[in-house]
PDB file of C-alpha atoms in Angstrom:
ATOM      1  CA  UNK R   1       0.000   0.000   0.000  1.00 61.00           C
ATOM      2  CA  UNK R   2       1.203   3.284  -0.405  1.00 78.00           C
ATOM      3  CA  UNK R   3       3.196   5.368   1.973  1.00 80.00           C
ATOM      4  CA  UNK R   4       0.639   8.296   1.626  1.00 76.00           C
ATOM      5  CA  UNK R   5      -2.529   6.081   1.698  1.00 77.00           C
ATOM      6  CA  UNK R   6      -1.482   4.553   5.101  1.00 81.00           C
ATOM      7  CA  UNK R   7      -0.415   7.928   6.550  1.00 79.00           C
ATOM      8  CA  UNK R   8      -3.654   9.348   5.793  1.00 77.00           C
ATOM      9  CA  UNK R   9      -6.084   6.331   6.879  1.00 79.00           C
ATOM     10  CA  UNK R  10      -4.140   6.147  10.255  1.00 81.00           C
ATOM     11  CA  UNK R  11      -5.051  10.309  11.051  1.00 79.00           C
ATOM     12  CA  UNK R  12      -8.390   9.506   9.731  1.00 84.00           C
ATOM     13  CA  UNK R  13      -9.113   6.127  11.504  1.00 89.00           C
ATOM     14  CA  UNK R  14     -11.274   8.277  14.179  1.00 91.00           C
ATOM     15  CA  UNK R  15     -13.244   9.670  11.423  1.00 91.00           C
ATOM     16  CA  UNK R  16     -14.193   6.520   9.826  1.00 91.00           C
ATOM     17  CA  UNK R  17     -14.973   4.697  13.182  1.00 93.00           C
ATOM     18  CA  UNK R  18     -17.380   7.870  13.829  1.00 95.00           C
ATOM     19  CA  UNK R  19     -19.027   7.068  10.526  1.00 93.00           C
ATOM     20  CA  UNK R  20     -19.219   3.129  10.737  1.00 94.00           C
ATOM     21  CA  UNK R  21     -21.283   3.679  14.286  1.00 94.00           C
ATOM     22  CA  UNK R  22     -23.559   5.840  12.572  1.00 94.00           C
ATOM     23  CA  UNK R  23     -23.865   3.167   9.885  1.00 94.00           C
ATOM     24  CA  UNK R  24     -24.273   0.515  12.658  1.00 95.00           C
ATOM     25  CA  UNK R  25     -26.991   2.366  14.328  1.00 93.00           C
ATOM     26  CA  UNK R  26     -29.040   2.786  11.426  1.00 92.00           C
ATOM     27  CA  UNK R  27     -28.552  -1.012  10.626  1.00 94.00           C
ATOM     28  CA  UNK R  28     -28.789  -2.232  14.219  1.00 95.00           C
ATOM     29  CA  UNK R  29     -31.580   0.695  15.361  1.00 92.00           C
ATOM     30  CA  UNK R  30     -33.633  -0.963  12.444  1.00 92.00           C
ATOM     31  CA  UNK R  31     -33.742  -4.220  14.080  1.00 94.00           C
ATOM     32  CA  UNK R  32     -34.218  -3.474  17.895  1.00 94.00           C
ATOM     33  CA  UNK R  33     -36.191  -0.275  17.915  1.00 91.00           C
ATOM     34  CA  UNK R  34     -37.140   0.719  14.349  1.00 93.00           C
ATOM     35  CA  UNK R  35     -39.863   3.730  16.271  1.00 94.00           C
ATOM     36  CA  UNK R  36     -36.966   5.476  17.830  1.00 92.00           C
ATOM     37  CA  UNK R  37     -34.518   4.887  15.003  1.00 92.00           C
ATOM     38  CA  UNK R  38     -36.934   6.020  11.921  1.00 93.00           C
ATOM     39  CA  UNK R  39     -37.718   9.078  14.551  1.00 93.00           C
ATOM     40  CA  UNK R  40     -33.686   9.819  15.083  1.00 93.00           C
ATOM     41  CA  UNK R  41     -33.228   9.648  11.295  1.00 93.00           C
ATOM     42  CA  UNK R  42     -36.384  11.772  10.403  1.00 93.00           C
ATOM     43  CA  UNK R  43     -35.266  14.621  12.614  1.00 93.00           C
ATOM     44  CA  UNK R  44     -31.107  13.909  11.516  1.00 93.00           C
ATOM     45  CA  UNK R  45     -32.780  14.901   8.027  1.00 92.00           C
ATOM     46  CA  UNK R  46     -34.517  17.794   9.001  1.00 93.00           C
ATOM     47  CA  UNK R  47     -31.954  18.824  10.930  1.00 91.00           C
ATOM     48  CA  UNK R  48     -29.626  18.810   7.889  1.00 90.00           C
ATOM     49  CA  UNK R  49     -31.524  21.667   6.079  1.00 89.00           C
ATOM     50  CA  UNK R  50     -30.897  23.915   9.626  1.00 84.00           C
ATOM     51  CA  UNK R  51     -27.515  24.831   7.979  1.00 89.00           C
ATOM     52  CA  UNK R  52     -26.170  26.555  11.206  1.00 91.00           C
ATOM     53  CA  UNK R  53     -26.153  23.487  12.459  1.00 91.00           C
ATOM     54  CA  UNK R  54     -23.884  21.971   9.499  1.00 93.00           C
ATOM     55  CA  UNK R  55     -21.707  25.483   9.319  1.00 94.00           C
ATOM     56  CA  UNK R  56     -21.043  24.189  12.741  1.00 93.00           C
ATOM     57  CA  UNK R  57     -20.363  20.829  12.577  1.00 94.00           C
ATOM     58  CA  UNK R  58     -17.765  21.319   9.878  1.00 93.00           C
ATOM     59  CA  UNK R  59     -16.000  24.475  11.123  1.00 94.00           C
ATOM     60  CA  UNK R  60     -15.606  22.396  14.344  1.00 92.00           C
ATOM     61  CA  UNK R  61     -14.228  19.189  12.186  1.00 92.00           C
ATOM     62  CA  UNK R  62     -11.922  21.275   9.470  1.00 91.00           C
ATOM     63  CA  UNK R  63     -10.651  23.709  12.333  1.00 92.00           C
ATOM     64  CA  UNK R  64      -9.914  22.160  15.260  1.00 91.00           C
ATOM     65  CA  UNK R  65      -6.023  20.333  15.295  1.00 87.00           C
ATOM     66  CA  UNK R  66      -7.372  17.905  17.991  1.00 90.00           C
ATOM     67  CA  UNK R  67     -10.627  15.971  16.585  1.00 92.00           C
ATOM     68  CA  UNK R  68     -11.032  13.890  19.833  1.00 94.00           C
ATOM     69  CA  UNK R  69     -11.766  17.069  21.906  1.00 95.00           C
ATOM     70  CA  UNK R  70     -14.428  17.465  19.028  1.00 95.00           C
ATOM     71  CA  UNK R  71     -15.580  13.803  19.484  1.00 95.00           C
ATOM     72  CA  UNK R  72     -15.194  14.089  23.266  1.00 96.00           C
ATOM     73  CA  UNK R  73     -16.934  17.478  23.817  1.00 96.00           C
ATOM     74  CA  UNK R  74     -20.165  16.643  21.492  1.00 96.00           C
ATOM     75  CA  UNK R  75     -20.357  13.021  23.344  1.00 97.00           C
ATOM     76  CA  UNK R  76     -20.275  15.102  26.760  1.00 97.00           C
ATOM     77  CA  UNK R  77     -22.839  18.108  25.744  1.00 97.00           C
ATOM     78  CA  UNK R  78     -25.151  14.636  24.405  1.00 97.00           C
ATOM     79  CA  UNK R  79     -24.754  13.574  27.708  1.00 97.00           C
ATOM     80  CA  UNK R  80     -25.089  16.758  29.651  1.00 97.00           C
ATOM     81  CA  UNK R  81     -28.115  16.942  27.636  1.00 96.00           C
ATOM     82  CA  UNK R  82     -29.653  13.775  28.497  1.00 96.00           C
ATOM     83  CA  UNK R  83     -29.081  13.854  32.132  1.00 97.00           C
ATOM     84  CA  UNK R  84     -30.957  17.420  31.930  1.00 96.00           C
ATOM     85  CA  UNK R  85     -33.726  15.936  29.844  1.00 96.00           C
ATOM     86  CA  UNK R  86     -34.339  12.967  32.649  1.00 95.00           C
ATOM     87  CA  UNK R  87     -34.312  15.542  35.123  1.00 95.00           C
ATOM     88  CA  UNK R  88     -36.867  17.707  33.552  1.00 93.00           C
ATOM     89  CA  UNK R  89     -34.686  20.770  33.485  1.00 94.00           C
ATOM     90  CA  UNK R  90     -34.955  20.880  29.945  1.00 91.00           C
ATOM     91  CA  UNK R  91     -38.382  20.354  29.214  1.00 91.00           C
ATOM     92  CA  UNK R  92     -38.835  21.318  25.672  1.00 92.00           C
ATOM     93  CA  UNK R  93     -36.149  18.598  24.234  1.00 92.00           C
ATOM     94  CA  UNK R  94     -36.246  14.865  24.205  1.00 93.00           C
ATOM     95  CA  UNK R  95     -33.696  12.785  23.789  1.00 93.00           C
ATOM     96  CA  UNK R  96     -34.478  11.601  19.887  1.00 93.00           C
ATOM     97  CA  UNK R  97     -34.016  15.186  18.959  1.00 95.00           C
ATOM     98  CA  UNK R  98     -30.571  15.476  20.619  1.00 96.00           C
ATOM     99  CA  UNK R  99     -29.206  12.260  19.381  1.00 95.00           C
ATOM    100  CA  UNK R 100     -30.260  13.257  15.961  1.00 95.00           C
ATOM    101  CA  UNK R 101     -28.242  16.881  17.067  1.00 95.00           C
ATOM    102  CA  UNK R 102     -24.942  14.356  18.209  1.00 96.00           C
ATOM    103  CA  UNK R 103     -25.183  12.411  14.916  1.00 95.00           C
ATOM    104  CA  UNK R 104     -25.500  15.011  12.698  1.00 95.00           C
ATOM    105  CA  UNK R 105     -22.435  16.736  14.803  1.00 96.00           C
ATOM    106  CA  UNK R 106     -20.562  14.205  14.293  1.00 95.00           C
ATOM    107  CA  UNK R 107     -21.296  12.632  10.801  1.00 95.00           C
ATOM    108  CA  UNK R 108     -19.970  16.618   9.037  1.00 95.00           C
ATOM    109  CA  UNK R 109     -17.454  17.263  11.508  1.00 95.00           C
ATOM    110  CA  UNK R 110     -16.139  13.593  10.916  1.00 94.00           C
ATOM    111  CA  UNK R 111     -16.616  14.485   7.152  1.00 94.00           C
ATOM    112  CA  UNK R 112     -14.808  17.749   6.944  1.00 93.00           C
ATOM    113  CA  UNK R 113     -11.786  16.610   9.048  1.00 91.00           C
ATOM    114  CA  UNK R 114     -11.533  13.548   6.496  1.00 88.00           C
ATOM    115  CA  UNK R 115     -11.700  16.835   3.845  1.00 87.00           C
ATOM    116  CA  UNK R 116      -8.748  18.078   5.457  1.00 82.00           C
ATOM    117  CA  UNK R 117      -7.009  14.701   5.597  1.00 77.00           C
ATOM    118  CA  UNK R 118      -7.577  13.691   2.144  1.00 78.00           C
ATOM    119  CA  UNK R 119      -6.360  17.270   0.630  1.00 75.00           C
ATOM    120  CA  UNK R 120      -2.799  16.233   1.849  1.00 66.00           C
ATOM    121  CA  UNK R 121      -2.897  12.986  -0.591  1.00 67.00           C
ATOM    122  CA  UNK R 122      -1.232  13.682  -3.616  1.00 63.00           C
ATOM    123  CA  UNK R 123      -1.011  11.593  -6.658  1.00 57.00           C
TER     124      UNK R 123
END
């Protein structure tokens, strides 16, 4: 394999293990609880067209050096978020609605930092 090709899939491995789990919930998610999955997914979409939300997710994946902070901090807000949710702070969210927020998150910031991977491979 070449010497670029393996430098760039070992920065990226993060990226693509972010990805596959969002692959494997959909696949999985379809299986156990297809209610709370096709509700995740329907509000992921919709959530797409918000495009603050995107402009965010990728700024956060193409600009920060450290993507594990990224990965880290939008695992910790999910859970911040949840914990909230169950005790009925935040009583205008559920917690479909911020998963969908943590996978979208996650699936463009994952994207754009593979963006900023790839752009190094030359051929």
């Amino acid at each position: 394999m070449n010497e670029q090709l393996k430098t760039i899939l070992s920065k990226a491995k993060l990226n693509f293990v972010i990805l596959g789990v969002i692959l494997i919930i959909a696949v999985l998610g379809k299986f156990t609880n297809p209610e709370f999955t096709n509700t995740v997914f329907v509000t992921a979409d919709q959530l797409v067209s918000d495009l603050y939300l995107v402009f965010i997710a990728i700024t956060l994946g193409a600009f920060i050096p450290n993507f594990k902070l990224v990965v880290i901090g939008a695992i910790a807000a999910f859970i911040g978020a949840v914990v909230l949710i169950q005790a009925g702070i935040f009583t205008y969210l559920t917690t479909d609605y911020v998963f969908a927020i943590l996978m979208v998150t996650l699936g463009f910031a994952s994207i754009a930092n593979l963006y900023r991977h790839y752009q190094e491979f030359r051929f």
